[in-house]
CSV table of C-alpha atoms and ligand atoms in Angstrom, one decimal:
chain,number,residue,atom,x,y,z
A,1,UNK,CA,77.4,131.6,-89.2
A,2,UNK,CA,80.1,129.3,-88.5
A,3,UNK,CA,81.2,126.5,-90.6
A,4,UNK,CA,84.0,125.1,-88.7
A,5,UNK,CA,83.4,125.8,-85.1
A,6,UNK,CA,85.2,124.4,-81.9
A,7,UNK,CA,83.7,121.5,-80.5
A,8,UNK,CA,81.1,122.6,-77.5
A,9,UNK,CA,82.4,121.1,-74.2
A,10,UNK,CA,80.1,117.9,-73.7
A,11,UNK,CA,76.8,119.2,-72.1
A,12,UNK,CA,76.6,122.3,-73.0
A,13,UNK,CA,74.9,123.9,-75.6
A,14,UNK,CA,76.9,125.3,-78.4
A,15,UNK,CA,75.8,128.9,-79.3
A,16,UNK,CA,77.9,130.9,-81.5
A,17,UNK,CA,79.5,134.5,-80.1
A,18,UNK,CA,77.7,133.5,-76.7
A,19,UNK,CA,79.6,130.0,-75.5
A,20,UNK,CA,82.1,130.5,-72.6
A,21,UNK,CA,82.8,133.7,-71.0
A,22,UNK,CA,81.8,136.5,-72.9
A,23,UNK,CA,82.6,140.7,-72.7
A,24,UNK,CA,80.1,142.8,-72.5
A,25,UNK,CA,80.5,146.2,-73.8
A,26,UNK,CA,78.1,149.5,-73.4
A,27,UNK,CA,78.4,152.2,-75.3
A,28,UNK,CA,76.8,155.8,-75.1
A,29,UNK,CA,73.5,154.2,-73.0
A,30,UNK,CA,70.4,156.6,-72.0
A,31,UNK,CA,67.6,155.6,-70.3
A,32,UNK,CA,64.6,157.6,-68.9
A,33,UNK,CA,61.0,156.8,-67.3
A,34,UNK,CA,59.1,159.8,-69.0
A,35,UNK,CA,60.7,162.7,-67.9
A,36,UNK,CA,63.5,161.4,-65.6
A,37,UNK,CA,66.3,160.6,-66.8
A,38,UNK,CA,68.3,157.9,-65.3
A,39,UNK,CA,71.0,156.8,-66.9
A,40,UNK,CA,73.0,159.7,-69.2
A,41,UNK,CA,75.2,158.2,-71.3
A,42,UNK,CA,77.1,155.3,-69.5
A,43,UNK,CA,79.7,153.6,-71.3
A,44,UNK,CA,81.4,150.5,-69.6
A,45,UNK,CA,83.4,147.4,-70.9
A,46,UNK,CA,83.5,144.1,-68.7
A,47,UNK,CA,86.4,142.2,-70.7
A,48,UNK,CA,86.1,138.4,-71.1
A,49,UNK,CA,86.5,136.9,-67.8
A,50,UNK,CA,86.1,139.7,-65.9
A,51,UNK,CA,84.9,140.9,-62.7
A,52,UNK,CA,83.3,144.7,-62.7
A,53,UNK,CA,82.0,146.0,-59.7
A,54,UNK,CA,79.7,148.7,-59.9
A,55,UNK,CA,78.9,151.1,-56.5
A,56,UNK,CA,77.1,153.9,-56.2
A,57,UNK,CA,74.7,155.7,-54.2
A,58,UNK,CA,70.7,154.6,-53.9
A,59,UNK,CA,69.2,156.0,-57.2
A,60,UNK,CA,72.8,156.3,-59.2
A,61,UNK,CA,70.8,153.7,-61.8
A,62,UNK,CA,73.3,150.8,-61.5
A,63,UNK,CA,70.0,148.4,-61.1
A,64,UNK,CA,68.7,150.4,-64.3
A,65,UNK,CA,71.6,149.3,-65.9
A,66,UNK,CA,72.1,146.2,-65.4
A,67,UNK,CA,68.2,145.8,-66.2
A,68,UNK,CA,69.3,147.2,-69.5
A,69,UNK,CA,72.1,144.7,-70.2
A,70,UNK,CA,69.5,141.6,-70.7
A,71,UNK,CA,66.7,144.2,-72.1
A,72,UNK,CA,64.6,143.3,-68.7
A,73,UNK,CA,64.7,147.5,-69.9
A,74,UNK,CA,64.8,149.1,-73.1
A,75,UNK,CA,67.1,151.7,-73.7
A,76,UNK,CA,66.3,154.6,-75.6
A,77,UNK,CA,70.0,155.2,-76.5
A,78,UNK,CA,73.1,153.6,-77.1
A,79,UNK,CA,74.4,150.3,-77.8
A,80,UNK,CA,75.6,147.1,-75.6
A,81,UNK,CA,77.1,143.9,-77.1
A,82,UNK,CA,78.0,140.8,-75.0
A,83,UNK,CA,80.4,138.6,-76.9
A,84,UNK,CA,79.3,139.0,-80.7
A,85,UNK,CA,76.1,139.6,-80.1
A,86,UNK,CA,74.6,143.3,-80.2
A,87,UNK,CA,71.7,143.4,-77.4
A,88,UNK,CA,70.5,146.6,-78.9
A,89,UNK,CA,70.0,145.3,-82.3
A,90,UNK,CA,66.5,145.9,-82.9
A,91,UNK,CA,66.3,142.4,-84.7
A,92,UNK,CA,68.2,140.3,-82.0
A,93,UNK,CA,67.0,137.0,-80.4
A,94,UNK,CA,66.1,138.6,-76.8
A,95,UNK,CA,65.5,134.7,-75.6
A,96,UNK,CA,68.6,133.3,-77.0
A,97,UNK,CA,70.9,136.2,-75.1
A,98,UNK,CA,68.9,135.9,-71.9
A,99,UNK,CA,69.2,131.8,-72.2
A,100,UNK,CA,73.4,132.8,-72.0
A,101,UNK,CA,72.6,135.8,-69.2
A,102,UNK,CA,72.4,135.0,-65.1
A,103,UNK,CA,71.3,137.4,-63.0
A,104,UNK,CA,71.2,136.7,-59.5
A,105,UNK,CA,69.0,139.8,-57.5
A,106,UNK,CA,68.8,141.1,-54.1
A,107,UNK,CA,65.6,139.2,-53.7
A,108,UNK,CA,66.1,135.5,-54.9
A,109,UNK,CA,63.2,135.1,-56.6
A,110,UNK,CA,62.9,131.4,-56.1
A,111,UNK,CA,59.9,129.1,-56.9
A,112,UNK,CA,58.4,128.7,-53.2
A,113,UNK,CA,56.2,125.4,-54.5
A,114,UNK,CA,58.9,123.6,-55.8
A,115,UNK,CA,61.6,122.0,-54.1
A,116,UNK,CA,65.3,123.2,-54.8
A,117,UNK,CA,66.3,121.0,-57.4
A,118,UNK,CA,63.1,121.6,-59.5
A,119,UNK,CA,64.4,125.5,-59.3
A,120,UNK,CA,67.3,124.4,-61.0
A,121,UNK,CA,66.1,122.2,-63.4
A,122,UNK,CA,63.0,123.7,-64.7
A,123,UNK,CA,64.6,126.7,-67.0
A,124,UNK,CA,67.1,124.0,-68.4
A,125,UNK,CA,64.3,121.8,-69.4
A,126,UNK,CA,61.9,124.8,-70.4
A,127,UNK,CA,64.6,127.0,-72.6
A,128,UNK,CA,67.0,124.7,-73.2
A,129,UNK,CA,65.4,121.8,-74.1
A,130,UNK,CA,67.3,119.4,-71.8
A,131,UNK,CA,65.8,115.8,-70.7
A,132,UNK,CA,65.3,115.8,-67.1
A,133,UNK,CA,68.1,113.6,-66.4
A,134,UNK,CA,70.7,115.8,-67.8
A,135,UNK,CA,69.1,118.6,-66.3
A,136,UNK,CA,69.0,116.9,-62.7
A,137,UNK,CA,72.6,116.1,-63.1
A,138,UNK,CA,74.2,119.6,-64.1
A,139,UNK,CA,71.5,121.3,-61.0
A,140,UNK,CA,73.2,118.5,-58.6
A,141,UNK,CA,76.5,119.5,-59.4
A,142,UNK,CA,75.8,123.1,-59.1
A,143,UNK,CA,73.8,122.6,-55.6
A,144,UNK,CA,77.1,120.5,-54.8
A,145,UNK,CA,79.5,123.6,-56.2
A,146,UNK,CA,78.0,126.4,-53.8
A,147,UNK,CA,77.7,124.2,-50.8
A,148,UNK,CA,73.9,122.7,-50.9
A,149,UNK,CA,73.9,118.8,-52.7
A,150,UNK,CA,72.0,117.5,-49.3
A,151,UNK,CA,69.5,120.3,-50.0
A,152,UNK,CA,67.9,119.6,-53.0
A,153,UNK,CA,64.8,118.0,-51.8
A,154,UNK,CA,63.7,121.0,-49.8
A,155,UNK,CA,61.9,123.9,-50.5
A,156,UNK,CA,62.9,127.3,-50.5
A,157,UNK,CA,61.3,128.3,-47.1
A,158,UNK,CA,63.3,125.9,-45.3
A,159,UNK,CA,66.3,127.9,-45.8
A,160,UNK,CA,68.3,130.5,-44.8
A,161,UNK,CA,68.4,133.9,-47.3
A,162,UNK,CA,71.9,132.9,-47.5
A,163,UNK,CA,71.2,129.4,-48.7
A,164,UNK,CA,68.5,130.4,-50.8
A,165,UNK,CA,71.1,133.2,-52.3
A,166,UNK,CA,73.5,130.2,-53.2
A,167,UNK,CA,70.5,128.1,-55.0
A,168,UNK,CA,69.5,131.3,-57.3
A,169,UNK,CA,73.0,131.1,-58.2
A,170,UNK,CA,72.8,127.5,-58.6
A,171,UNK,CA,70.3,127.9,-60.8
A,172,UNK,CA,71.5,130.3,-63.0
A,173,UNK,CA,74.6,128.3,-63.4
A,174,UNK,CA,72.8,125.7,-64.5
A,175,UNK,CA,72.3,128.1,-67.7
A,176,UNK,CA,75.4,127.5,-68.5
A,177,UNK,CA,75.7,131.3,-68.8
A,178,UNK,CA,78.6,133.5,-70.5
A,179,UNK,CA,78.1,136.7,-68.5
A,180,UNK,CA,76.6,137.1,-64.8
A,181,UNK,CA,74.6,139.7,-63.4
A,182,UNK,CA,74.9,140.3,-59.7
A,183,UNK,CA,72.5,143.1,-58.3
A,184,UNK,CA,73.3,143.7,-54.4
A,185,UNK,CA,73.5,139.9,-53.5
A,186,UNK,CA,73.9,140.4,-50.7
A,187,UNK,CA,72.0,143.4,-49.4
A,188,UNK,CA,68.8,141.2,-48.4
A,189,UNK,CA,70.6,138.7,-46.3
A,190,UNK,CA,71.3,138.2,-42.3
A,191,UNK,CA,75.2,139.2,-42.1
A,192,UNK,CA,76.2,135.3,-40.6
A,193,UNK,CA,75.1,134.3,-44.3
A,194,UNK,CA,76.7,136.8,-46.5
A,195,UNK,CA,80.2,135.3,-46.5
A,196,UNK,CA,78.9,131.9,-47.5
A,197,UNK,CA,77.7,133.9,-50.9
A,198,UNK,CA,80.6,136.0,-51.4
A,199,UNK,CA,82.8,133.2,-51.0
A,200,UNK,CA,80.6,131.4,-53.9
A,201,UNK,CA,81.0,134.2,-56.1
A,202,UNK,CA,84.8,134.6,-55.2
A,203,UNK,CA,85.2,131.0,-56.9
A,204,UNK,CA,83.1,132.0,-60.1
A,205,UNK,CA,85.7,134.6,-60.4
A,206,UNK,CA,88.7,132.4,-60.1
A,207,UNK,CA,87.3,130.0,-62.7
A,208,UNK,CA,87.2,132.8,-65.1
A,209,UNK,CA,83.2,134.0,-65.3
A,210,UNK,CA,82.7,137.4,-66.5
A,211,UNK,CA,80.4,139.2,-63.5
A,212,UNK,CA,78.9,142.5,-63.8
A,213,UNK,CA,78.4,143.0,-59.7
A,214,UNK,CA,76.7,145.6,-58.0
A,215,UNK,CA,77.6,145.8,-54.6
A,216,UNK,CA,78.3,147.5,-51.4
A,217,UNK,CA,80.8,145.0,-50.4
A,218,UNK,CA,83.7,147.3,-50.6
A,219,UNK,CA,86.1,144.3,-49.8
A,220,UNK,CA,84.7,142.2,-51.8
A,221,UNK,CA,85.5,144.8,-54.8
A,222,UNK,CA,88.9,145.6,-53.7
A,223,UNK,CA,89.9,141.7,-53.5
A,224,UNK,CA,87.6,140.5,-56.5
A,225,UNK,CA,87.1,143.3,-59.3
A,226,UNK,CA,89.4,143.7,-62.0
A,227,UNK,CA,87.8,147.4,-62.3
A,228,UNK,CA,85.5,149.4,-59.9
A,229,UNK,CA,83.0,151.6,-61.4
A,230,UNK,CA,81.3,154.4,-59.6
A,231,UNK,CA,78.1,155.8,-60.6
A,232,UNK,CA,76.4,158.5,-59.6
A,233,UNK,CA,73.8,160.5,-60.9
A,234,UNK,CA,73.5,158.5,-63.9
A,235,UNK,CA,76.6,159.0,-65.2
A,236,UNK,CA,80.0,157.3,-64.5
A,237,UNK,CA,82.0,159.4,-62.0
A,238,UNK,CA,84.9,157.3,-61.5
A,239,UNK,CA,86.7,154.2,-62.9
A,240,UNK,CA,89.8,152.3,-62.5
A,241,UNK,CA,91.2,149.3,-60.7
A,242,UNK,CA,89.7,149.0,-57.2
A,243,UNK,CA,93.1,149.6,-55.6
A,244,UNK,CA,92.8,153.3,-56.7
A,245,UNK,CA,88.6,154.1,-56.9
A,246,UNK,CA,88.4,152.4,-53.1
A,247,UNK,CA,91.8,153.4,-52.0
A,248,UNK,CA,92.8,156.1,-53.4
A,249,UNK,CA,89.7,158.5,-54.9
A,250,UNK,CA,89.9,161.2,-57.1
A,251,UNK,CA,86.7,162.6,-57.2
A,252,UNK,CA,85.5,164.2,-54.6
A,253,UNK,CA,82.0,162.6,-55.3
A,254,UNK,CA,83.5,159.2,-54.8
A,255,UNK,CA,85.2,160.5,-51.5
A,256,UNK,CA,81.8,161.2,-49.8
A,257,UNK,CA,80.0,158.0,-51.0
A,258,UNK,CA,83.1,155.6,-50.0
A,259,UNK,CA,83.4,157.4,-46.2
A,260,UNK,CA,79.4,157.4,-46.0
A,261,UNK,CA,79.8,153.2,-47.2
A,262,UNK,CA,83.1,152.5,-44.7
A,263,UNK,CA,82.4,154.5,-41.7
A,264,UNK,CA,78.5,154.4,-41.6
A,265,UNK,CA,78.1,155.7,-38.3
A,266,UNK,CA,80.2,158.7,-38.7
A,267,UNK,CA,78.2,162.0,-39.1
A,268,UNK,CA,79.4,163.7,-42.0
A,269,UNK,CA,80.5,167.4,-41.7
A,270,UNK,CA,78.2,169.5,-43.8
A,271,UNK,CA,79.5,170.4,-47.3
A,272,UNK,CA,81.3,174.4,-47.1
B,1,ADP,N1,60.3,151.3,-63.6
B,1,ADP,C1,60.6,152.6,-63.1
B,1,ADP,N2,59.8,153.6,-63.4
B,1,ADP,C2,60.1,154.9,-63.0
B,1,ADP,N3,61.3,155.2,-62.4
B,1,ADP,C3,62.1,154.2,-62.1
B,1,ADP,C4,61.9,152.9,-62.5
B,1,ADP,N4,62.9,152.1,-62.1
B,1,ADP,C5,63.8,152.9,-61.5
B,1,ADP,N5,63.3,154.2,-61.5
B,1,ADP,C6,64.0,155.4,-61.0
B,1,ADP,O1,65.3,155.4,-61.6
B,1,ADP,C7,66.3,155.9,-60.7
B,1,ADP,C8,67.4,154.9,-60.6
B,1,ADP,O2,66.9,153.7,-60.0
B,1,ADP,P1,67.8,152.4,-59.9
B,1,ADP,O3,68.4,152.1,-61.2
B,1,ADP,O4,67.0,151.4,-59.1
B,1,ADP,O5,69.0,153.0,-59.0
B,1,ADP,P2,70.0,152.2,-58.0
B,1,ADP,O6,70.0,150.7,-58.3
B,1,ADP,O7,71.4,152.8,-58.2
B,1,ADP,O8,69.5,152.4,-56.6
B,1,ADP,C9,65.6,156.2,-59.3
B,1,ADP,O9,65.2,157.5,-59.3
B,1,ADP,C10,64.3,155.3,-59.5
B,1,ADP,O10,63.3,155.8,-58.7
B,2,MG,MG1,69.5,149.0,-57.2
């Protein structure tokens, strides 16, 4: 309810509590399929602008919750705002926090019948109600922005995973989104392409978007996050600023997870 609010930057939508980069803030979160239990009371803050990096072994939940964070799951327990708006309110407008939400997944999840630009348009035109014109012109300039303005006209299948990475982002930046959810990124693609992504989501850092990230780019975390978070279990083991979770552990369970991520091939003594 705001009577005299800041005027919007031209072209994008104005939308109060959820324009520009937002926090996002969790608070006592359960979740459990039936009888398992998967996520045991996280709490996590992602301040405005910043980057959180959240590792963890397979099956910690860190997908689970980030699934929870845009209610593509429904907690059980708990609460989680971004900016002023209260996800877990049972009243909220679910499609106007998802319109201000990207989340960019292992698998792109691209539109294979239509051509690159139509991936980045069609949402903008759909949810936000843009004309096409606009909507061409803010998808061009976000092809242009990760590296792919002479790819528009193409389809998904006549790229690289690594390309095809960089247009899901493209498209969710088209959202105009407050927050960004990264799940694995990376993880899918050929190892000549992941740089080209990392690099892109290096610059979304600089310019100040707030990015949730899971990831098992260790050096990616160290240079990027502002905080690295390590799950495990369901529960968060570990948390502090990357120079002392990836440098410097305290837990012992972080220990074993970061020598088993940095020196995959080494066979790790049994536990006494
Ligand atoms: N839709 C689901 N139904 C039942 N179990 C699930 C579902 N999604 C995830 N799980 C289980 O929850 C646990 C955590 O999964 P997930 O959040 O994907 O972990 P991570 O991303 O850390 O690997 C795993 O044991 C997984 O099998
Ligand atoms: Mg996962």
């Amino acid at each position: 309810m705001s009577t005299q609010s800041p005027t919007p930057r031209p072209g994008r939508e104005h939308a109060d509590g959820l324009t520009g980069a937002a926090s996002v803030v969790i608070e006592g979160l359960h979740k459990a399929y039936g009888s398992l239990e998967v996520l045991k009371g996280i709490s996590l803050t992602v301040g405005a602008g910043q980057v959180v990096c959240l590792i963890g072994p397979s099956g910690s939940g860190k997908s689970t919750l980030l699934r929870c964070v845009n209610l593509l799951e429904t907690p059980q327990q708990g609460r989680i705002t971004i900016g002023d708006f209260d996800v877990t309110d049972p009243e909220a407008d679910v499609d106007r926090m998802r319109r201000h939400v990207g989340m960019v997944f292992q698998q792109f999840n691209l539109f294979p019948h239509l051509s690159v630009l139509e991936n980045c348009t069609v949402a903008q035109v759909k949810v936000l109600k843009r004309d096409r014109a606009e909507a061409e012109r803010i998808a061009r300039g976000n092809l242009e922005r990760v590296g792919l303005a002479e790819k528009a006209d193409g389809f998904p299948d006549q790229l690289s995973g690594g390309q095809q990475q960089r247009v899901a982002i493209a498209r969710a930046l088209s959202m105009d989104p407050s927050l960004m959810l990264f799940d694995e990124p990376t993880s899918a693609l050929d190892p000549e392409t992941v740089g080209d992504v990392l690099a892109i989501m290096r610059n979304l850092a600089a310019e100040g978007m707030t990015m949730l990230v899971v990831t098992h780019e260790m050096e990616f975390a160290r240079d990027v996050a502002d905080k690295v978070v390590f799950m495990d279990g369901g529960v968060v083991v570990e948390e502090g600023p990357a120079a002392e979770v990836i440098g410097n552990p305290r837990e012992p369970r972080t220990q074993a997870f970061l020598s088993r991520v940095l020196n995959p091939t080494q066979v790790e003594a049994p536990e006494q």
